[in-house]
Tab-separated table of C-alpha atoms in Angstrom:
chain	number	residue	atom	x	y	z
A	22	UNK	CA	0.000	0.000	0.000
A	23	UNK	CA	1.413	3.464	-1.125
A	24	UNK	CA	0.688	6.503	1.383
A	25	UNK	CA	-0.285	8.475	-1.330
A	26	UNK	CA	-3.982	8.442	-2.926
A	27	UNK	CA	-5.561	10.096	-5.359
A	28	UNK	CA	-9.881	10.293	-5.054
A	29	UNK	CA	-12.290	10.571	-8.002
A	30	UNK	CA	-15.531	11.112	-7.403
A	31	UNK	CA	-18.053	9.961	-9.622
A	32	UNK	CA	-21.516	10.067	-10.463
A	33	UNK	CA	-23.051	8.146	-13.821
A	34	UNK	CA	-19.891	8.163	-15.129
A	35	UNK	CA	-19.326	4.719	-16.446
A	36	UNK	CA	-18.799	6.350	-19.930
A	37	UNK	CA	-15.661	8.142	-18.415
A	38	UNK	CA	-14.483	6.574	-15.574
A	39	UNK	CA	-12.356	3.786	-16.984
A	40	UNK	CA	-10.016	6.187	-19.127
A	41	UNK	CA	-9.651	8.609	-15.961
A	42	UNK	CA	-8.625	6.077	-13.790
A	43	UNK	CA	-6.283	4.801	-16.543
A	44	UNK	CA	-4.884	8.143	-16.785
A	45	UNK	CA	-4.635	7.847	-12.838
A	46	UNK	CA	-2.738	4.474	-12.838
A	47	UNK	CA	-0.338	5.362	-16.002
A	48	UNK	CA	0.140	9.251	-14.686
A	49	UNK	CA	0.976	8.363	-10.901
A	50	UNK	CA	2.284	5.232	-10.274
A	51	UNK	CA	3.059	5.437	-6.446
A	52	UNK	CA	-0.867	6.455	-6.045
A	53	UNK	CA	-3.359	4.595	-4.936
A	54	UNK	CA	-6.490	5.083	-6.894
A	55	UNK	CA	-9.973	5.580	-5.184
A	56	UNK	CA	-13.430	6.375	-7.048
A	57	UNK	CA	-16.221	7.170	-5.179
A	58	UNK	CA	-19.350	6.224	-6.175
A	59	UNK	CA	-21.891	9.123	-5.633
A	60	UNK	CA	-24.991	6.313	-5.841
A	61	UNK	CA	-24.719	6.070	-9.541
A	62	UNK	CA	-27.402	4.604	-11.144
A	63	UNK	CA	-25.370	3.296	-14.021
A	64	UNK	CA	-22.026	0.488	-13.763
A	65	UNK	CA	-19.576	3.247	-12.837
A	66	UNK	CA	-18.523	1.147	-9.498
A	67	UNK	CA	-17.991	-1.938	-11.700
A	68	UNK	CA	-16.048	-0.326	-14.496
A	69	UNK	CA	-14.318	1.564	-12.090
A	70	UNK	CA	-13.079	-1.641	-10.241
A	71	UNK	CA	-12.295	-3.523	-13.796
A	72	UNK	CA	-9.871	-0.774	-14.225
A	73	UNK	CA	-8.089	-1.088	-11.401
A	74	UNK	CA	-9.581	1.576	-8.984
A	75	UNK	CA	-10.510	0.463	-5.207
A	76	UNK	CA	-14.108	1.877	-5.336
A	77	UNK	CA	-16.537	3.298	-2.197
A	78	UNK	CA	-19.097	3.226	-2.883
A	79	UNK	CA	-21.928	5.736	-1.086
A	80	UNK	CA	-25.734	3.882	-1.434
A	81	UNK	CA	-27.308	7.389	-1.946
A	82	UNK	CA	-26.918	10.108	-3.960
A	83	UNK	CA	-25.110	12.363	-1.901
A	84	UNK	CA	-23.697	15.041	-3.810
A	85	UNK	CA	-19.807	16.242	-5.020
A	86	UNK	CA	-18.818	17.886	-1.413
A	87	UNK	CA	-20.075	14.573	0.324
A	88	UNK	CA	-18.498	12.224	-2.276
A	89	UNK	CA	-14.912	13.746	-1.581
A	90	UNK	CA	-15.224	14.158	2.096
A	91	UNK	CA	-16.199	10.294	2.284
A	92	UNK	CA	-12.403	10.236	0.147
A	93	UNK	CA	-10.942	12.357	2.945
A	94	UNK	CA	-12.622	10.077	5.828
A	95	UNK	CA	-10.920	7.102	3.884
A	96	UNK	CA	-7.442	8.871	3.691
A	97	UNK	CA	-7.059	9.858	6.998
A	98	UNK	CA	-8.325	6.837	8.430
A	99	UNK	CA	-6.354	4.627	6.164
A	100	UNK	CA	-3.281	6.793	7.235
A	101	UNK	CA	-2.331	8.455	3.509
A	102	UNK	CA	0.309	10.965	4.032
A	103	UNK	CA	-0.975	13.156	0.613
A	104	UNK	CA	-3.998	13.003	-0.744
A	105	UNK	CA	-4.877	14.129	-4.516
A	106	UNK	CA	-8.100	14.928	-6.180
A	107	UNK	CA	-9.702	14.800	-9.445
A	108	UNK	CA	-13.260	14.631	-11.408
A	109	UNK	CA	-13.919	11.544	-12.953
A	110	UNK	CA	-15.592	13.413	-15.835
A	111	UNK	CA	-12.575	13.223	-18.108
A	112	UNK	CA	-11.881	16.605	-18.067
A	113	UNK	CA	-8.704	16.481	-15.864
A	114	UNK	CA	-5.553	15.149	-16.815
A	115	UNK	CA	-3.180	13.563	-14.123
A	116	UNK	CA	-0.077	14.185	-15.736
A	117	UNK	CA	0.198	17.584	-13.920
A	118	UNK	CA	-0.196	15.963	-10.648
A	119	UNK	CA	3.552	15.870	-9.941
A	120	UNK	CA	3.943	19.429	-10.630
A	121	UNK	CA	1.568	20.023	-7.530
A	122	UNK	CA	2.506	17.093	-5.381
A	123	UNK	CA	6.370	18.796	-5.473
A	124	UNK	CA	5.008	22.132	-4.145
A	125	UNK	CA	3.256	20.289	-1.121
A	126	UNK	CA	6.161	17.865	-0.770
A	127	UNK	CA	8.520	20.587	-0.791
A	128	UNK	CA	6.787	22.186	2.201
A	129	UNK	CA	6.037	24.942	0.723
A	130	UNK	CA	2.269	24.830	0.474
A	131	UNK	CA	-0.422	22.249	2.633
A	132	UNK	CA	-2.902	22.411	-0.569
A	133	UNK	CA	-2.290	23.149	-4.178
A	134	UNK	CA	-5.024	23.673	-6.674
A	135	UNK	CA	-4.453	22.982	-10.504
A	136	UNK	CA	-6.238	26.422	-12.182
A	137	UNK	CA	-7.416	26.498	-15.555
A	138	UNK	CA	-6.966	30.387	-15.639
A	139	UNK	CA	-3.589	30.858	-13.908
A	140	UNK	CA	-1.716	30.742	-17.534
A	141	UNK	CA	-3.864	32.939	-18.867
A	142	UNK	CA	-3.400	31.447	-22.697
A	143	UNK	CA	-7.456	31.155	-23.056
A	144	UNK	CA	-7.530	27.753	-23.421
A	145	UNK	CA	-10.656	27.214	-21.122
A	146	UNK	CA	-13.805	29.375	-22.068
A	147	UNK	CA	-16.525	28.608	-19.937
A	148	UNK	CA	-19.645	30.860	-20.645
A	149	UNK	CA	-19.932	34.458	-19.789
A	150	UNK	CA	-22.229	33.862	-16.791
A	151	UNK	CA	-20.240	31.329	-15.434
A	152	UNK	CA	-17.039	33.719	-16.028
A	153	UNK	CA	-18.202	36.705	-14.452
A	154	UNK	CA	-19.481	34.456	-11.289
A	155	UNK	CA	-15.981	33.331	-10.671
A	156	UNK	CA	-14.062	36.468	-11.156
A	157	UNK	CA	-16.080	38.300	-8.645
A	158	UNK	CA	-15.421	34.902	-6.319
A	159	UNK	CA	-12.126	34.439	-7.208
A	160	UNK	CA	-11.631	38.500	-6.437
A	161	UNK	CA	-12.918	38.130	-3.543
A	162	UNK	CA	-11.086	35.273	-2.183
A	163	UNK	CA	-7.887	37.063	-3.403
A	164	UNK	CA	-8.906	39.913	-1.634
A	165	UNK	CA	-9.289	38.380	1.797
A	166	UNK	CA	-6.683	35.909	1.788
A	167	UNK	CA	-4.229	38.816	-0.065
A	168	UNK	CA	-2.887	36.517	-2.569
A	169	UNK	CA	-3.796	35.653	-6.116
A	170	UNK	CA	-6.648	32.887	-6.321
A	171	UNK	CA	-7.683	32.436	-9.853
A	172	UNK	CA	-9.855	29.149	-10.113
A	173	UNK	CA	-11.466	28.240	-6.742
A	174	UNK	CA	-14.168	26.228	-8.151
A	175	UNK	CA	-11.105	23.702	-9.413
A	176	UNK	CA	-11.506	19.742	-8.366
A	177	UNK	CA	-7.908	19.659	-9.370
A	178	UNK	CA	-5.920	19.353	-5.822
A	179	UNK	CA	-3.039	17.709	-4.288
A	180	UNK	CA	-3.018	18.177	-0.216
A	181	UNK	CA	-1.478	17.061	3.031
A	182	UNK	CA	-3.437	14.691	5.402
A	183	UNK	CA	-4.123	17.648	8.076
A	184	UNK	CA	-5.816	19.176	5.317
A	185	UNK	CA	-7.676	16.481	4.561
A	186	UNK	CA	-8.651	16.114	8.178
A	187	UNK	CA	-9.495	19.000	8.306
A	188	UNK	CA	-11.915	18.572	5.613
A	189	UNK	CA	-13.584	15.725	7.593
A	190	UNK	CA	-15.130	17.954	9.901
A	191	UNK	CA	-18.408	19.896	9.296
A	192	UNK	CA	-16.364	22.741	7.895
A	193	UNK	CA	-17.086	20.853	4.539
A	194	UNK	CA	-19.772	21.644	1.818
A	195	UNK	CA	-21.675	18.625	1.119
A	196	UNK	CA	-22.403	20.082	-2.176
A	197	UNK	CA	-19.740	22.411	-4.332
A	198	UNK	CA	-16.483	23.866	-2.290
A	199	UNK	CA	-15.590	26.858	-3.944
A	200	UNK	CA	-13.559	30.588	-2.759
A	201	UNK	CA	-15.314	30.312	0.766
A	202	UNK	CA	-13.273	26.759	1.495
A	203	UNK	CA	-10.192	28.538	0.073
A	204	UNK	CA	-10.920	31.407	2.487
A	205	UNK	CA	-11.665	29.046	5.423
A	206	UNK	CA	-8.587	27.111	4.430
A	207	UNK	CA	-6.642	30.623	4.526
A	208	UNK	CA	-8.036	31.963	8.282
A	209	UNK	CA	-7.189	28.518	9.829
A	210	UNK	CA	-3.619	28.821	8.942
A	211	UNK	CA	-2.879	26.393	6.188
A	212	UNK	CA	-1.105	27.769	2.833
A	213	UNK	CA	-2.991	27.369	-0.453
A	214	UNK	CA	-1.189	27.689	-3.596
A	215	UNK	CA	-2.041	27.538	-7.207
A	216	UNK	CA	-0.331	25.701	-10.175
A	217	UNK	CA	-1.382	26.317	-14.151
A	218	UNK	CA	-2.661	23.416	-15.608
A	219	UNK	CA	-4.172	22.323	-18.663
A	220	UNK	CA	-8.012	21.255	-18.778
A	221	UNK	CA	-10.172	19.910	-21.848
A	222	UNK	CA	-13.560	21.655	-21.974
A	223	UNK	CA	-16.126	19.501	-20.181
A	224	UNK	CA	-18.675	17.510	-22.581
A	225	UNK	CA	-21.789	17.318	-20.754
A	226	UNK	CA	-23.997	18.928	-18.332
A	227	UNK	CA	-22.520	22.390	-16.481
A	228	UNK	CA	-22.497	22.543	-12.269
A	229	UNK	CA	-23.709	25.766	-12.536
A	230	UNK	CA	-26.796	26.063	-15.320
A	231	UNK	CA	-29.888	28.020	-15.130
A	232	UNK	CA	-31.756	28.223	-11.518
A	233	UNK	CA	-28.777	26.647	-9.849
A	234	UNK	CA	-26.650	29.494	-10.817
A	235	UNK	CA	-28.516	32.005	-9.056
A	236	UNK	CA	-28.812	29.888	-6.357
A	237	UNK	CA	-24.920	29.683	-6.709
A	238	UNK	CA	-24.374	33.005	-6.383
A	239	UNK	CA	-26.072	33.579	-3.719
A	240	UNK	CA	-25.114	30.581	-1.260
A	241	UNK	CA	-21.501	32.020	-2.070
A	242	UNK	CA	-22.365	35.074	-1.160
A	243	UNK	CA	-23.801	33.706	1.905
A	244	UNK	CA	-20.727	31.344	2.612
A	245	UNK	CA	-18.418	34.260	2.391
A	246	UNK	CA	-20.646	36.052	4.472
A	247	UNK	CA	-20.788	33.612	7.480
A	248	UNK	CA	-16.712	32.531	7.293
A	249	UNK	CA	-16.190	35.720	7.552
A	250	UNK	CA	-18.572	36.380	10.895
A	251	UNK	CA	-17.176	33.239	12.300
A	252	UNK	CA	-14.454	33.007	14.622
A	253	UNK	CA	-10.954	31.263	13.141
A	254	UNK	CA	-10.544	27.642	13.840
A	255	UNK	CA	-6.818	27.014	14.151
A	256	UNK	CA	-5.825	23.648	12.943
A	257	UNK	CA	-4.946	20.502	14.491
A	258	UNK	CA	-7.754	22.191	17.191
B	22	UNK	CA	-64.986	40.406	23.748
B	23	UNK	CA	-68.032	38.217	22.390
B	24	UNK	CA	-69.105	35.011	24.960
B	25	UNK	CA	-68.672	32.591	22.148
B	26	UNK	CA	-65.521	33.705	20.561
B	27	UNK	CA	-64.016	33.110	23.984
B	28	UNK	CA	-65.698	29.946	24.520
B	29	UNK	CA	-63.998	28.766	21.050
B	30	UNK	CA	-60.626	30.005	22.167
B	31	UNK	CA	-60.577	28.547	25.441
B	32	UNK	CA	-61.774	25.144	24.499
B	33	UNK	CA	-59.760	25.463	21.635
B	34	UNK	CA	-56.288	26.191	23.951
B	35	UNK	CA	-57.249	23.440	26.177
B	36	UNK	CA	-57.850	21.080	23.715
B	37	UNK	CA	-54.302	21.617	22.267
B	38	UNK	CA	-52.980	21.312	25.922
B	39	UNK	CA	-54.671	18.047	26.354
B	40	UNK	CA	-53.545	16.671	23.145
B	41	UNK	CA	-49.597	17.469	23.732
B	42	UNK	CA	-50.013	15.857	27.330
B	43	UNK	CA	-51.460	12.889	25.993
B	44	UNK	CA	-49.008	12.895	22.712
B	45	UNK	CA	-45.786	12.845	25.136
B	46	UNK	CA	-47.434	10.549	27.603
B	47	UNK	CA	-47.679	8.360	24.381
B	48	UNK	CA	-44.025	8.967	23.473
B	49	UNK	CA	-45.317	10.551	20.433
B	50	UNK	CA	-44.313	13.504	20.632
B	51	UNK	CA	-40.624	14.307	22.066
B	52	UNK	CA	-40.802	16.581	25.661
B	53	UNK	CA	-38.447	19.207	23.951
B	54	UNK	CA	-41.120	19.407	20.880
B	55	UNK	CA	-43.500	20.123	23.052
B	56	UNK	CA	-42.741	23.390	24.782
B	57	UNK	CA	-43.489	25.535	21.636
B	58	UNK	CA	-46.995	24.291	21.697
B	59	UNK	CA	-47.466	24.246	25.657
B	60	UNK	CA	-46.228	27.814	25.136
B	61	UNK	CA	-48.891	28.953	22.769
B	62	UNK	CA	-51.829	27.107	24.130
B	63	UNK	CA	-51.419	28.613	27.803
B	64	UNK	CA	-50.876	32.410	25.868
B	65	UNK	CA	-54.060	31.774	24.131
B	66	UNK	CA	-55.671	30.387	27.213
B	67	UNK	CA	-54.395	33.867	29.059
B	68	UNK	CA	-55.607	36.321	26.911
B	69	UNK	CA	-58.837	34.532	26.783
B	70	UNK	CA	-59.800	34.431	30.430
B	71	UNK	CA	-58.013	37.677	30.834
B	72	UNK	CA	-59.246	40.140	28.552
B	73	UNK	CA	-57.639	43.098	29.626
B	74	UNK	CA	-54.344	41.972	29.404
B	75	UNK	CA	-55.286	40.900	25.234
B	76	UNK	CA	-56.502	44.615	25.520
B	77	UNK	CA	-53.482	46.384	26.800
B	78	UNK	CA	-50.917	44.264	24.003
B	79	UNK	CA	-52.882	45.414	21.808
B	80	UNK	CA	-52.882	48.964	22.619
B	81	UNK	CA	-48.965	48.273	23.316
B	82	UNK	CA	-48.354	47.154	19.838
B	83	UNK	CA	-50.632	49.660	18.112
B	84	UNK	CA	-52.771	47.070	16.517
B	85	UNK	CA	-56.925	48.236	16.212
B	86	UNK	CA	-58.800	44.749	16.726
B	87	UNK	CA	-57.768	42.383	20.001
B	88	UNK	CA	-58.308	39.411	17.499
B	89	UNK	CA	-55.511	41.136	14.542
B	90	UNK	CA	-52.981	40.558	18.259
B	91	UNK	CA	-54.014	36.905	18.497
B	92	UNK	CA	-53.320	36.204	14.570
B	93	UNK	CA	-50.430	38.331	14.653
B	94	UNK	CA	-48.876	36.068	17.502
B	95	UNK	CA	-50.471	32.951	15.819
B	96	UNK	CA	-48.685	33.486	13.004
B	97	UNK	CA	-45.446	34.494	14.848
B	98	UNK	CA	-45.991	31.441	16.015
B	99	UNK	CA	-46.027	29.180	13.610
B	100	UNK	CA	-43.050	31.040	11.345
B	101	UNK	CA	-40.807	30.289	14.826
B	102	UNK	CA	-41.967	26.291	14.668
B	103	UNK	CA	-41.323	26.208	10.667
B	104	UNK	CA	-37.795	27.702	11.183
B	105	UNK	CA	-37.292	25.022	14.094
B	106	UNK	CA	-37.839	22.493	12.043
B	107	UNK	CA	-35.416	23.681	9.247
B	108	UNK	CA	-32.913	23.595	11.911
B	109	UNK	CA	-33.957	20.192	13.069
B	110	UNK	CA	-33.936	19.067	9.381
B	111	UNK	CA	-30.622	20.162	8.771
B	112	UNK	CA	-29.361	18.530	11.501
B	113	UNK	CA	-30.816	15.262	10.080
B	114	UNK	CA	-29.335	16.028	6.939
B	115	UNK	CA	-25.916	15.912	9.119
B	116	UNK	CA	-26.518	13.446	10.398
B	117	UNK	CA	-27.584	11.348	7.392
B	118	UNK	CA	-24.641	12.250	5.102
B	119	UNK	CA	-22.645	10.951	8.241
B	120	UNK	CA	-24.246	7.659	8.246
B	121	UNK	CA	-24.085	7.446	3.940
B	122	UNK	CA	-20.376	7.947	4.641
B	123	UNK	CA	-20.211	5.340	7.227
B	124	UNK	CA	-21.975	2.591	4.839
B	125	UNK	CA	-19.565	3.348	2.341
B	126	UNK	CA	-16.683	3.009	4.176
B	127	UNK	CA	-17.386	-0.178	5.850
B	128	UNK	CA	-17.035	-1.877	2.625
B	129	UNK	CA	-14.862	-0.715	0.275
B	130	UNK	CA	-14.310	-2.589	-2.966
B	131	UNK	CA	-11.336	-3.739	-3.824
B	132	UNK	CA	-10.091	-4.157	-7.585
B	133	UNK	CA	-11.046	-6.448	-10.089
B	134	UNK	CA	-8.243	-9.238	-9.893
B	135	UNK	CA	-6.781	-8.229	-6.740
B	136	UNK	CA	-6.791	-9.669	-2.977
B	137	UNK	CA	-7.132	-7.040	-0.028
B	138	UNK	CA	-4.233	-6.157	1.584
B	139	UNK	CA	-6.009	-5.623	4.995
B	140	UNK	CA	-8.117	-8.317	6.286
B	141	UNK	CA	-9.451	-10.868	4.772
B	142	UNK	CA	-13.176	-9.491	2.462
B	143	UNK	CA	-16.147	-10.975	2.107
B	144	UNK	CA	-16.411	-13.135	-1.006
B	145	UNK	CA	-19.497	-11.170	-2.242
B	146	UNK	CA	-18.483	-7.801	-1.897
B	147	UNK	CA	-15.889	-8.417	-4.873
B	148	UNK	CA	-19.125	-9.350	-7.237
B	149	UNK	CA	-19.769	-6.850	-9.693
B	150	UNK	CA	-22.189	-4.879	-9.071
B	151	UNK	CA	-25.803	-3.745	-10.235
B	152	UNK	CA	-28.186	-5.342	-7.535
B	153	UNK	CA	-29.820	-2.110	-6.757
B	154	UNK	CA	-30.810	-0.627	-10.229
């Protein structure tokens, strides 16, 4: 058993899941490889498995937030020393992995977050509602934690396991972490940094699409709001 | 205040009294669940008997009609019980996603072609799946 494990949560992604956890295996060799299950409806837990992931799976529905936390739970109980992230939708590639695993290996950061936008070479146009929602976010965010934060909405992470413990705790969004985790992340004294990465454009349905994204805007707003009001947790409390 | 409008409200206040006494003596009701309803029931009960004291709230909160005070604080009321049970449902929801996480835990799957490293498994949780579509 390595100490290091990557988590990939997925939900009815039996069209995808194979090829990402192929990616996975080829990409990172000294990483364990663990899909969650979100209560698919569909053989993801089965073609997950065939290709060589371990697989938990959750027997509801659960949502994204809940899916990775259950990952974290795993990690820290199962002792993992770093713990890496990414969606099972295909739209991640693991071969920059190792560029953020050195930064937290180095010491120089407890979570790193693969951006999209950090290069700035336009390569990832999501749609003008969506953009303008995570500027103001990622302004924000930058804002309060006074360093540049260009994609918080990114699945893309490598961390250590007190970050991950941390994340086991009802600090955790059971549905989307976005800026407000990265700001929570910030005022209990662990360092978040940000690596460019490459991303394909994602194929299917968007996170954020009609009602939701109103309702997105304003539970951010909210989230901001309340991290903000509450007191700082230090870590390893 | 008309006879039979407080003959309504009194029976009426008792008769929610007597049915939370009897619903926790029944364990159907939870003791803590019940002190929002005692609460209201003995208000209503109050004002009913004594009138003057419905009269002077009234006159306190600038409201015309004594019976615009007891809708006013019937509807207080019940926005206060559906916010406590938003809070109690969230907590469920806690607690739920807790136990979800639990279930999945307890048996992770191993890969296809591969023994566990920690403990011996249980043959069938290696099957493939697809037993609860």
């Amino acid at each position: 058993m390595s100490n290091h494990l990557v988590v990939i949560p997925a939900f009815n992604e039996e069209a995808n899941v194979a090829s990402v956890v192929a990616d996975a295996r080829a990409s990172l060799p000294g990483f364990d490889v663990l899909v969650i299950d979100d209560g698919s409806g569909d053989d993801t837990a089965a073609v997950a498995r065939h290709a060589g992931a371990r697989v938990l799976r959750l027997p509801v529905n659960s949502g994204y937030g809940v899916a990775l936390q259950s990952g974290y739970k795993y990690a820290v109980r199962q002792g993992y020393a770093i713990v890496a992230q990414m969606d099972a939708d295909g739209q991640h590639r693991a071969e920059f992995m190792p560029q953020l695993l050195a930064l937290v290996q180095d010491g120089s950061a407890d979570i790193v977050i693969g951006s999209r936008f950090l290069d700035q070479d336009g390569h990832y146009q999501p749609s003008r509602a969506r953009k303008v929602g995570m500027s103001v976010f990622s302004a924000m965010a930058s804002r309060i934690m006074r360093q540049h934060v260009s994609d918080p909405t990114s699945g893309y992470q490598v961390m250590r396991h007190d970050v991950a413990r941390f994340f086991c705790s009802d600090v955790y969004p059971a549905d989307y972490p976005d800026a407000d985790i990265l700001i929570l992340l910030h005022r209990s004294g662990f360092r978040v940094a940000e690596v460019a990465v490459q991303m394909r454009m994602p194929t299917g349905k968007s996170m954020h699409s009609g009602h939701k994204s109103i309702y997105y805007v304003y539970k951010m707003f909210l989230s901001i709001l309340v991290t903000m009001l509450r007191p700082a947790v230090e870590k390893r409390a | 205040m008309d006879i039979r409008i407080r003959i309504l409200t009194i029976g009426g206040a008792v008769c929610i009294l007597l049915m939370v006494v009897e619903l926790v003596r029944r364990r159907k009701l939870k003791e803590e669940y019940s002190v929002l309803w005692v609460f209201t029931a003995v208000f209503i009960l109050l004002v009913s008997i004594w009138f003057s004291l419905l009269a002077k709230v009234t006159h306190a909160i600038g409201a015309i009609s004594p019976a615009s005070t007891l809708f006013f604080f019937g509807l207080l009321f019940s926005l206060v019980l559906l916010l406590h049970f938003s809070v109690r449902i969230s907590s469920l929801e806690r607690r739920l996603t807790a136990l979800v996480q639990e279930v999945g835990l307890m048996n992770v799957e191993e890969p296809d072609g591969e023994q566990a490293d920690d403990g011996p498994q249980p043959a069938h949780v290696a099957e493939p799946a697809g037993v609860d579509r």
